[in-house]
């Protein structure tokens, strides 16, 4: 792993569809989330972190920073963890490699009205003003070096696995150089889980997992 790479673990709201867009089940179960924003608005901006429609080559990712945001992140490895609201367990679900960070946010030039086809989310009174304007993101990463894991290959995470005392509502955590082995171990676990999953699938399913 490069010496100049910033490593960040971020805690994002759970998605039932692989963070690929609006999650209707998540909307219906919004009261179960620990994220107050999801409770109030029935969605999380990070549900689009692995959405294919913003750009042919890049993913654009949101992180629900509260308080201080990182000032500078160069050549970042961003690891996403999330708490499954049905199991109350945390999982490592994917990553951005060599991510670009914009503290002022990237403008995605698309509105929620253009992206979300289900009108139910706009019926909430809390969304009358909240969802106006263009969608924005803090991170930009090439699809070729970034991925969301297959649902059956998410890696369960305990606090000790990422060098913290507890996984609470902190929204990001820096990994220091002396903790790199923890990250390598997480990535290896994800690799092994995907290799095991591939062995159980037919040829068409294997190709989808490899992608």
JSON list of C-alpha atoms in Angstrom, two decimals:
[
{"chain": "A", "resi": 1, "resn": "UNK", "atom": "CA", "xyz": [0.00, 0.00, 0.00]},
{"chain": "A", "resi": 2, "resn": "UNK", "atom": "CA", "xyz": [1.44, 3.39, -1.02]},
{"chain": "A", "resi": 3, "resn": "UNK", "atom": "CA", "xyz": [3.04, 5.47, 1.73]},
{"chain": "A", "resi": 4, "resn": "UNK", "atom": "CA", "xyz": [1.22, 8.63, 0.64]},
{"chain": "A", "resi": 5, "resn": "UNK", "atom": "CA", "xyz": [-2.25, 7.07, 0.62]},
{"chain": "A", "resi": 6, "resn": "UNK", "atom": "CA", "xyz": [-4.79, 8.46, 3.08]},
{"chain": "A", "resi": 7, "resn": "UNK", "atom": "CA", "xyz": [-6.97, 5.74, 4.55]},
{"chain": "A", "resi": 8, "resn": "UNK", "atom": "CA", "xyz": [-10.42, 6.62, 5.81]},
{"chain": "A", "resi": 9, "resn": "UNK", "atom": "CA", "xyz": [-13.17, 4.40, 7.21]},
{"chain": "A", "resi": 10, "resn": "UNK", "atom": "CA", "xyz": [-16.62, 5.91, 6.90]},
{"chain": "A", "resi": 11, "resn": "UNK", "atom": "CA", "xyz": [-19.85, 4.83, 8.52]},
{"chain": "A", "resi": 12, "resn": "UNK", "atom": "CA", "xyz": [-22.84, 5.12, 6.17]},
{"chain": "A", "resi": 13, "resn": "UNK", "atom": "CA", "xyz": [-26.53, 4.28, 6.33]},
{"chain": "A", "resi": 14, "resn": "UNK", "atom": "CA", "xyz": [-27.58, 0.77, 5.34]},
{"chain": "A", "resi": 15, "resn": "UNK", "atom": "CA", "xyz": [-28.91, -0.02, 1.86]},
{"chain": "A", "resi": 16, "resn": "UNK", "atom": "CA", "xyz": [-30.90, -3.04, 0.74]},
{"chain": "A", "resi": 17, "resn": "UNK", "atom": "CA", "xyz": [-29.91, -2.65, -2.91]},
{"chain": "A", "resi": 18, "resn": "UNK", "atom": "CA", "xyz": [-26.16, -2.27, -2.81]},
{"chain": "A", "resi": 19, "resn": "UNK", "atom": "CA", "xyz": [-26.02, 1.54, -2.54]},
{"chain": "A", "resi": 20, "resn": "UNK", "atom": "CA", "xyz": [-27.06, 1.69, -6.19]},
{"chain": "A", "resi": 21, "resn": "UNK", "atom": "CA", "xyz": [-29.94, 4.15, -5.83]},
{"chain": "A", "resi": 22, "resn": "UNK", "atom": "CA", "xyz": [-33.19, 4.80, -3.99]},
{"chain": "A", "resi": 23, "resn": "UNK", "atom": "CA", "xyz": [-34.01, 2.03, -1.53]},
{"chain": "A", "resi": 24, "resn": "UNK", "atom": "CA", "xyz": [-37.79, 1.66, -1.18]},
{"chain": "A", "resi": 25, "resn": "UNK", "atom": "CA", "xyz": [-37.45, -0.95, 1.58]},
{"chain": "A", "resi": 26, "resn": "UNK", "atom": "CA", "xyz": [-35.14, 1.42, 3.43]},
{"chain": "A", "resi": 27, "resn": "UNK", "atom": "CA", "xyz": [-37.71, 4.18, 3.02]},
{"chain": "A", "resi": 28, "resn": "UNK", "atom": "CA", "xyz": [-40.45, 1.93, 4.46]},
{"chain": "A", "resi": 29, "resn": "UNK", "atom": "CA", "xyz": [-38.16, 0.92, 7.37]},
{"chain": "A", "resi": 30, "resn": "UNK", "atom": "CA", "xyz": [-36.81, 4.43, 8.00]},
{"chain": "A", "resi": 31, "resn": "UNK", "atom": "CA", "xyz": [-37.80, 4.43, 11.68]},
{"chain": "A", "resi": 32, "resn": "UNK", "atom": "CA", "xyz": [-35.39, 1.52, 12.29]},
{"chain": "A", "resi": 33, "resn": "UNK", "atom": "CA", "xyz": [-32.31, 3.53, 11.28]},
{"chain": "A", "resi": 34, "resn": "UNK", "atom": "CA", "xyz": [-29.94, 5.09, 13.78]},
{"chain": "A", "resi": 35, "resn": "UNK", "atom": "CA", "xyz": [-29.35, 7.94, 11.34]},
{"chain": "A", "resi": 36, "resn": "UNK", "atom": "CA", "xyz": [-31.72, 10.78, 12.20]},
{"chain": "A", "resi": 37, "resn": "UNK", "atom": "CA", "xyz": [-31.62, 12.11, 8.65]},
{"chain": "A", "resi": 38, "resn": "UNK", "atom": "CA", "xyz": [-33.00, 8.83, 7.30]},
{"chain": "A", "resi": 39, "resn": "UNK", "atom": "CA", "xyz": [-35.75, 8.80, 9.92]},
{"chain": "A", "resi": 40, "resn": "UNK", "atom": "CA", "xyz": [-36.84, 12.29, 8.90]},
{"chain": "A", "resi": 41, "resn": "UNK", "atom": "CA", "xyz": [-36.42, 12.13, 5.12]},
{"chain": "A", "resi": 42, "resn": "UNK", "atom": "CA", "xyz": [-36.79, 8.46, 4.24]},
{"chain": "A", "resi": 43, "resn": "UNK", "atom": "CA", "xyz": [-33.52, 8.30, 2.35]},
{"chain": "A", "resi": 44, "resn": "UNK", "atom": "CA", "xyz": [-29.76, 8.61, 2.68]},
{"chain": "A", "resi": 45, "resn": "UNK", "atom": "CA", "xyz": [-27.64, 10.52, 0.17]},
{"chain": "A", "resi": 46, "resn": "UNK", "atom": "CA", "xyz": [-25.07, 7.72, 0.37]},
{"chain": "A", "resi": 47, "resn": "UNK", "atom": "CA", "xyz": [-27.58, 5.29, -1.18]},
{"chain": "A", "resi": 48, "resn": "UNK", "atom": "CA", "xyz": [-26.14, 6.51, -4.50]},
{"chain": "A", "resi": 49, "resn": "UNK", "atom": "CA", "xyz": [-22.47, 5.82, -3.66]},
{"chain": "A", "resi": 50, "resn": "UNK", "atom": "CA", "xyz": [-22.34, 2.98, -6.19]},
{"chain": "A", "resi": 51, "resn": "UNK", "atom": "CA", "xyz": [-24.95, 4.31, -8.57]},
{"chain": "A", "resi": 52, "resn": "UNK", "atom": "CA", "xyz": [-24.01, 3.63, -12.19]},
{"chain": "A", "resi": 53, "resn": "UNK", "atom": "CA", "xyz": [-25.82, 6.57, -13.76]},
{"chain": "A", "resi": 54, "resn": "UNK", "atom": "CA", "xyz": [-23.78, 9.62, -12.77]},
{"chain": "A", "resi": 55, "resn": "UNK", "atom": "CA", "xyz": [-20.79, 8.87, -15.00]},
{"chain": "A", "resi": 56, "resn": "UNK", "atom": "CA", "xyz": [-19.52, 6.04, -17.22]},
{"chain": "A", "resi": 57, "resn": "UNK", "atom": "CA", "xyz": [-16.15, 5.91, -15.48]},
{"chain": "A", "resi": 58, "resn": "UNK", "atom": "CA", "xyz": [-16.61, 7.25, -11.95]},
{"chain": "A", "resi": 59, "resn": "UNK", "atom": "CA", "xyz": [-18.63, 6.65, -8.80]},
{"chain": "A", "resi": 60, "resn": "UNK", "atom": "CA", "xyz": [-19.57, 9.70, -6.75]},
{"chain": "A", "resi": 61, "resn": "UNK", "atom": "CA", "xyz": [-19.90, 9.18, -3.02]},
{"chain": "A", "resi": 62, "resn": "UNK", "atom": "CA", "xyz": [-21.53, 10.99, -0.15]},
{"chain": "A", "resi": 63, "resn": "UNK", "atom": "CA", "xyz": [-20.59, 10.67, 3.50]},
{"chain": "A", "resi": 64, "resn": "UNK", "atom": "CA", "xyz": [-22.83, 12.12, 6.25]},
{"chain": "A", "resi": 65, "resn": "UNK", "atom": "CA", "xyz": [-20.12, 14.20, 7.91]},
{"chain": "A", "resi": 66, "resn": "UNK", "atom": "CA", "xyz": [-21.24, 15.95, 11.07]},
{"chain": "A", "resi": 67, "resn": "UNK", "atom": "CA", "xyz": [-19.16, 18.71, 12.60]},
{"chain": "A", "resi": 68, "resn": "UNK", "atom": "CA", "xyz": [-15.65, 18.77, 11.19]},
{"chain": "A", "resi": 69, "resn": "UNK", "atom": "CA", "xyz": [-15.03, 17.48, 7.68]},
{"chain": "A", "resi": 70, "resn": "UNK", "atom": "CA", "xyz": [-11.60, 16.27, 6.55]},
{"chain": "A", "resi": 71, "resn": "UNK", "atom": "CA", "xyz": [-9.58, 19.18, 5.15]},
{"chain": "A", "resi": 72, "resn": "UNK", "atom": "CA", "xyz": [-7.30, 17.36, 2.76]},
{"chain": "A", "resi": 73, "resn": "UNK", "atom": "CA", "xyz": [-7.35, 13.78, 1.52]},
{"chain": "A", "resi": 74, "resn": "UNK", "atom": "CA", "xyz": [-4.96, 12.86, -1.26]},
{"chain": "A", "resi": 75, "resn": "UNK", "atom": "CA", "xyz": [-4.91, 9.54, -3.11]},
{"chain": "A", "resi": 76, "resn": "UNK", "atom": "CA", "xyz": [-7.45, 8.17, -0.64]},
{"chain": "A", "resi": 77, "resn": "UNK", "atom": "CA", "xyz": [-8.56, 4.65, 0.12]},
{"chain": "A", "resi": 78, "resn": "UNK", "atom": "CA", "xyz": [-12.09, 4.98, 1.48]},
{"chain": "A", "resi": 79, "resn": "UNK", "atom": "CA", "xyz": [-13.58, 1.94, 3.18]},
{"chain": "A", "resi": 80, "resn": "UNK", "atom": "CA", "xyz": [-17.34, 1.89, 3.70]},
{"chain": "A", "resi": 81, "resn": "UNK", "atom": "CA", "xyz": [-18.90, 0.17, 6.67]},
{"chain": "A", "resi": 82, "resn": "UNK", "atom": "CA", "xyz": [-22.60, 0.03, 7.47]},
{"chain": "A", "resi": 83, "resn": "UNK", "atom": "CA", "xyz": [-24.90, -1.40, 10.10]},
{"chain": "A", "resi": 84, "resn": "UNK", "atom": "CA", "xyz": [-27.52, -3.87, 8.86]},
{"chain": "A", "resi": 85, "resn": "UNK", "atom": "CA", "xyz": [-30.70, -2.57, 10.52]},
{"chain": "A", "resi": 86, "resn": "UNK", "atom": "CA", "xyz": [-32.26, -6.05, 10.48]},
{"chain": "A", "resi": 87, "resn": "UNK", "atom": "CA", "xyz": [-29.32, -7.74, 12.25]},
{"chain": "A", "resi": 88, "resn": "UNK", "atom": "CA", "xyz": [-27.73, -4.89, 14.21]},
{"chain": "A", "resi": 89, "resn": "UNK", "atom": "CA", "xyz": [-24.30, -5.91, 12.91]},
{"chain": "A", "resi": 90, "resn": "UNK", "atom": "CA", "xyz": [-21.67, -3.83, 11.13]},
{"chain": "A", "resi": 91, "resn": "UNK", "atom": "CA", "xyz": [-20.23, -4.88, 7.78]},
{"chain": "A", "resi": 92, "resn": "UNK", "atom": "CA", "xyz": [-17.42, -3.81, 5.48]},
{"chain": "A", "resi": 93, "resn": "UNK", "atom": "CA", "xyz": [-19.36, -3.43, 2.22]},
{"chain": "A", "resi": 94, "resn": "UNK", "atom": "CA", "xyz": [-17.02, -1.89, -0.33]},
{"chain": "A", "resi": 95, "resn": "UNK", "atom": "CA", "xyz": [-14.37, 0.72, -1.05]},
{"chain": "A", "resi": 96, "resn": "UNK", "atom": "CA", "xyz": [-13.16, 3.55, -3.26]},
{"chain": "A", "resi": 97, "resn": "UNK", "atom": "CA", "xyz": [-9.48, 3.37, -4.24]},
{"chain": "A", "resi": 98, "resn": "UNK", "atom": "CA", "xyz": [-7.48, 6.46, -5.22]},
{"chain": "A", "resi": 99, "resn": "UNK", "atom": "CA", "xyz": [-10.51, 8.58, -4.40]},
{"chain": "A", "resi": 100, "resn": "UNK", "atom": "CA", "xyz": [-10.57, 12.31, -5.02]},
{"chain": "A", "resi": 101, "resn": "UNK", "atom": "CA", "xyz": [-12.02, 14.45, -2.24]},
{"chain": "A", "resi": 102, "resn": "UNK", "atom": "CA", "xyz": [-13.75, 17.81, -2.59]},
{"chain": "A", "resi": 103, "resn": "UNK", "atom": "CA", "xyz": [-14.51, 19.52, 0.71]},
{"chain": "A", "resi": 104, "resn": "UNK", "atom": "CA", "xyz": [-16.86, 21.89, -1.13]},
{"chain": "A", "resi": 105, "resn": "UNK", "atom": "CA", "xyz": [-18.50, 18.91, -2.86]},
{"chain": "A", "resi": 106, "resn": "UNK", "atom": "CA", "xyz": [-18.82, 17.79, -6.47]},
{"chain": "A", "resi": 107, "resn": "UNK", "atom": "CA", "xyz": [-21.96, 18.95, -8.26]},
{"chain": "A", "resi": 108, "resn": "UNK", "atom": "CA", "xyz": [-23.57, 15.93, -9.96]},
{"chain": "A", "resi": 109, "resn": "UNK", "atom": "CA", "xyz": [-25.81, 18.03, -12.23]},
{"chain": "A", "resi": 110, "resn": "UNK", "atom": "CA", "xyz": [-28.82, 15.85, -11.48]},
{"chain": "A", "resi": 111, "resn": "UNK", "atom": "CA", "xyz": [-31.70, 16.47, -9.10]},
{"chain": "A", "resi": 112, "resn": "UNK", "atom": "CA", "xyz": [-33.44, 13.96, -6.87]},
{"chain": "A", "resi": 113, "resn": "UNK", "atom": "CA", "xyz": [-36.57, 14.46, -8.97]},
{"chain": "A", "resi": 114, "resn": "UNK", "atom": "CA", "xyz": [-34.63, 13.26, -12.03]},
{"chain": "A", "resi": 115, "resn": "UNK", "atom": "CA", "xyz": [-33.16, 10.24, -10.26]},
{"chain": "A", "resi": 116, "resn": "UNK", "atom": "CA", "xyz": [-35.94, 8.94, -8.00]},
{"chain": "A", "resi": 117, "resn": "UNK", "atom": "CA", "xyz": [-38.87, 7.55, -9.96]},
{"chain": "A", "resi": 118, "resn": "UNK", "atom": "CA", "xyz": [-40.89, 6.56, -6.87]},
{"chain": "A", "resi": 119, "resn": "UNK", "atom": "CA", "xyz": [-42.97, 9.63, -5.93]},
{"chain": "A", "resi": 120, "resn": "UNK", "atom": "CA", "xyz": [-43.57, 8.48, -2.35]},
{"chain": "A", "resi": 121, "resn": "UNK", "atom": "CA", "xyz": [-40.39, 10.09, -1.00]},
{"chain": "A", "resi": 122, "resn": "UNK", "atom": "CA", "xyz": [-41.52, 13.53, -2.19]},
{"chain": "A", "resi": 123, "resn": "UNK", "atom": "CA", "xyz": [-44.80, 13.24, -0.30]},
{"chain": "A", "resi": 124, "resn": "UNK", "atom": "CA", "xyz": [-43.02, 13.59, 3.06]},
{"chain": "A", "resi": 125, "resn": "UNK", "atom": "CA", "xyz": [-43.43, 17.11, 4.38]},
{"chain": "A", "resi": 126, "resn": "UNK", "atom": "CA", "xyz": [-39.77, 17.12, 5.44]},
{"chain": "A", "resi": 127, "resn": "UNK", "atom": "CA", "xyz": [-38.73, 16.75, 1.79]},
{"chain": "A", "resi": 128, "resn": "UNK", "atom": "CA", "xyz": [-40.64, 19.68, 0.32]},
{"chain": "A", "resi": 129, "resn": "UNK", "atom": "CA", "xyz": [-37.51, 21.85, 0.44]},
{"chain": "A", "resi": 130, "resn": "UNK", "atom": "CA", "xyz": [-34.75, 19.39, 1.38]},
{"chain": "A", "resi": 131, "resn": "UNK", "atom": "CA", "xyz": [-34.55, 17.58, -1.95]},
{"chain": "A", "resi": 132, "resn": "UNK", "atom": "CA", "xyz": [-34.51, 20.60, -4.21]},
{"chain": "A", "resi": 133, "resn": "UNK", "atom": "CA", "xyz": [-31.37, 21.46, -6.15]},
{"chain": "A", "resi": 134, "resn": "UNK", "atom": "CA", "xyz": [-28.63, 19.27, -7.56]},
{"chain": "A", "resi": 135, "resn": "UNK", "atom": "CA", "xyz": [-27.28, 16.18, -5.85]},
{"chain": "A", "resi": 136, "resn": "UNK", "atom": "CA", "xyz": [-23.72, 16.52, -4.52]},
{"chain": "A", "resi": 137, "resn": "UNK", "atom": "CA", "xyz": [-20.90, 14.27, -3.35]},
{"chain": "A", "resi": 138, "resn": "UNK", "atom": "CA", "xyz": [-17.65, 14.52, -1.39]},
{"chain": "A", "resi": 139, "resn": "UNK", "atom": "CA", "xyz": [-15.78, 11.74, -3.19]},
{"chain": "A", "resi": 140, "resn": "UNK", "atom": "CA", "xyz": [-15.08, 10.74, -6.76]},
{"chain": "A", "resi": 141, "resn": "UNK", "atom": "CA", "xyz": [-13.46, 7.39, -7.62]},
{"chain": "A", "resi": 142, "resn": "UNK", "atom": "CA", "xyz": [-12.85, 5.34, -10.73]},
{"chain": "A", "resi": 143, "resn": "UNK", "atom": "CA", "xyz": [-15.17, 2.37, -11.13]},
{"chain": "A", "resi": 144, "resn": "UNK", "atom": "CA", "xyz": [-12.25, 0.28, -12.38]},
{"chain": "A", "resi": 145, "resn": "UNK", "atom": "CA", "xyz": [-10.51, 0.46, -8.97]},
{"chain": "A", "resi": 146, "resn": "UNK", "atom": "CA", "xyz": [-13.54, 0.67, -6.67]},
{"chain": "A", "resi": 147, "resn": "UNK", "atom": "CA", "xyz": [-16.32, -1.74, -5.81]},
{"chain": "A", "resi": 148, "resn": "UNK", "atom": "CA", "xyz": [-19.29, -2.61, -3.66]},
{"chain": "A", "resi": 149, "resn": "UNK", "atom": "CA", "xyz": [-19.18, -6.22, -2.51]},
{"chain": "A", "resi": 150, "resn": "UNK", "atom": "CA", "xyz": [-21.69, -8.94, -3.32]},
{"chain": "A", "resi": 151, "resn": "UNK", "atom": "CA", "xyz": [-24.30, -9.00, -0.54]},
{"chain": "A", "resi": 152, "resn": "UNK", "atom": "CA", "xyz": [-23.31, -12.54, 0.45]},
{"chain": "A", "resi": 153, "resn": "UNK", "atom": "CA", "xyz": [-19.68, -11.48, 0.79]},
{"chain": "A", "resi": 154, "resn": "UNK", "atom": "CA", "xyz": [-19.98, -8.50, 3.13]},
{"chain": "A", "resi": 155, "resn": "UNK", "atom": "CA", "xyz": [-17.38, -8.78, 5.91]},
{"chain": "A", "resi": 156, "resn": "UNK", "atom": "CA", "xyz": [-18.67, -8.52, 9.47]},
{"chain": "A", "resi": 157, "resn": "UNK", "atom": "CA", "xyz": [-16.72, -5.90, 11.42]},
{"chain": "A", "resi": 158, "resn": "UNK", "atom": "CA", "xyz": [-16.03, -5.64, 15.15]},
{"chain": "A", "resi": 159, "resn": "UNK", "atom": "CA", "xyz": [-14.48, -2.51, 16.69]},
{"chain": "A", "resi": 160, "resn": "UNK", "atom": "CA", "xyz": [-11.12, -4.25, 17.16]},
{"chain": "A", "resi": 161, "resn": "UNK", "atom": "CA", "xyz": [-11.02, -5.00, 13.42]},
{"chain": "A", "resi": 162, "resn": "UNK", "atom": "CA", "xyz": [-10.64, -1.29, 12.62]},
{"chain": "A", "resi": 163, "resn": "UNK", "atom": "CA", "xyz": [-8.78, -0.15, 15.72]},
{"chain": "A", "resi": 164, "resn": "UNK", "atom": "CA", "xyz": [-11.58, 1.60, 17.60]},
{"chain": "A", "resi": 165, "resn": "UNK", "atom": "CA", "xyz": [-13.19, 1.03, 20.98]},
{"chain": "A", "resi": 166, "resn": "UNK", "atom": "CA", "xyz": [-16.74, 1.15, 19.63]},
{"chain": "A", "resi": 167, "resn": "UNK", "atom": "CA", "xyz": [-18.54, 1.68, 16.34]},
{"chain": "A", "resi": 168, "resn": "UNK", "atom": "CA", "xyz": [-20.93, 4.51, 17.09]},
{"chain": "A", "resi": 169, "resn": "UNK", "atom": "CA", "xyz": [-22.28, 7.41, 15.10]},
{"chain": "A", "resi": 170, "resn": "UNK", "atom": "CA", "xyz": [-18.86, 8.77, 14.18]},
{"chain": "A", "resi": 171, "resn": "UNK", "atom": "CA", "xyz": [-18.95, 9.29, 10.44]},
{"chain": "A", "resi": 172, "resn": "UNK", "atom": "CA", "xyz": [-15.27, 8.82, 9.63]},
{"chain": "A", "resi": 173, "resn": "UNK", "atom": "CA", "xyz": [-12.13, 7.41, 11.17]},
{"chain": "A", "resi": 174, "resn": "UNK", "atom": "CA", "xyz": [-8.53, 7.86, 10.02]},
{"chain": "A", "resi": 175, "resn": "UNK", "atom": "CA", "xyz": [-6.33, 4.78, 9.87]},
{"chain": "A", "resi": 176, "resn": "UNK", "atom": "CA", "xyz": [-2.79, 5.49, 11.02]},
{"chain": "A", "resi": 177, "resn": "UNK", "atom": "CA", "xyz": [0.22, 3.87, 9.40]},
{"chain": "A", "resi": 178, "resn": "UNK", "atom": "CA", "xyz": [0.74, 1.48, 12.34]},
{"chain": "A", "resi": 179, "resn": "UNK", "atom": "CA", "xyz": [-2.78, 0.08, 11.77]},
{"chain": "A", "resi": 180, "resn": "UNK", "atom": "CA", "xyz": [-2.33, -0.79, 8.09]},
{"chain": "A", "resi": 181, "resn": "UNK", "atom": "CA", "xyz": [-2.32, -4.51, 8.88]},
{"chain": "A", "resi": 182, "resn": "UNK", "atom": "CA", "xyz": [-5.95, -4.20, 10.03]},
{"chain": "A", "resi": 183, "resn": "UNK", "atom": "CA", "xyz": [-6.97, -2.87, 6.63]},
{"chain": "A", "resi": 184, "resn": "UNK", "atom": "CA", "xyz": [-5.00, -5.50, 4.74]},
{"chain": "A", "resi": 185, "resn": "UNK", "atom": "CA", "xyz": [-6.71, -8.15, 6.85]},
{"chain": "A", "resi": 186, "resn": "UNK", "atom": "CA", "xyz": [-10.18, -6.74, 6.06]},
{"chain": "A", "resi": 187, "resn": "UNK", "atom": "CA", "xyz": [-9.42, -6.66, 2.33]},
{"chain": "A", "resi": 188, "resn": "UNK", "atom": "CA", "xyz": [-8.12, -10.23, 2.44]},
{"chain": "A", "resi": 189, "resn": "UNK", "atom": "CA", "xyz": [-11.28, -11.39, 4.22]},
{"chain": "A", "resi": 190, "resn": "UNK", "atom": "CA", "xyz": [-13.40, -9.80, 1.49]},
{"chain": "A", "resi": 191, "resn": "UNK", "atom": "CA", "xyz": [-11.28, -11.46, -1.21]},
{"chain": "A", "resi": 192, "resn": "UNK", "atom": "CA", "xyz": [-11.62, -14.89, 0.42]},
{"chain": "A", "resi": 193, "resn": "UNK", "atom": "CA", "xyz": [-15.38, -14.51, 0.86]},
{"chain": "A", "resi": 194, "resn": "UNK", "atom": "CA", "xyz": [-15.80, -13.65, -2.82]},
{"chain": "A", "resi": 195, "resn": "UNK", "atom": "CA", "xyz": [-13.60, -16.56, -3.90]},
{"chain": "A", "resi": 196, "resn": "UNK", "atom": "CA", "xyz": [-15.68, -18.93, -1.78]},
{"chain": "A", "resi": 197, "resn": "UNK", "atom": "CA", "xyz": [-18.90, -17.47, -3.17]},
{"chain": "A", "resi": 198, "resn": "UNK", "atom": "CA", "xyz": [-17.73, -17.89, -6.77]},
{"chain": "A", "resi": 199, "resn": "UNK", "atom": "CA", "xyz": [-17.16, -21.61, -6.20]},
{"chain": "A", "resi": 200, "resn": "UNK", "atom": "CA", "xyz": [-20.85, -22.02, -5.36]},
{"chain": "A", "resi": 201, "resn": "UNK", "atom": "CA", "xyz": [-22.27, -20.27, -8.43]},
{"chain": "A", "resi": 202, "resn": "UNK", "atom": "CA", "xyz": [-22.94, -21.15, -12.04]},
{"chain": "A", "resi": 203, "resn": "UNK", "atom": "CA", "xyz": [-20.96, -19.50, -14.87]},
{"chain": "A", "resi": 204, "resn": "UNK", "atom": "CA", "xyz": [-23.34, -16.57, -15.41]},
{"chain": "A", "resi": 205, "resn": "UNK", "atom": "CA", "xyz": [-23.50, -15.81, -11.70]},
{"chain": "A", "resi": 206, "resn": "UNK", "atom": "CA", "xyz": [-19.71, -16.10, -11.38]},
{"chain": "A", "resi": 207, "resn": "UNK", "atom": "CA", "xyz": [-19.20, -13.45, -14.03]},
{"chain": "A", "resi": 208, "resn": "UNK", "atom": "CA", "xyz": [-21.49, -11.01, -12.18]},
{"chain": "A", "resi": 209, "resn": "UNK", "atom": "CA", "xyz": [-19.57, -11.53, -8.93]},
{"chain": "A", "resi": 210, "resn": "UNK", "atom": "CA", "xyz": [-16.22, -11.00, -10.67]},
{"chain": "A", "resi": 211, "resn": "UNK", "atom": "CA", "xyz": [-17.53, -7.73, -12.12]}
]
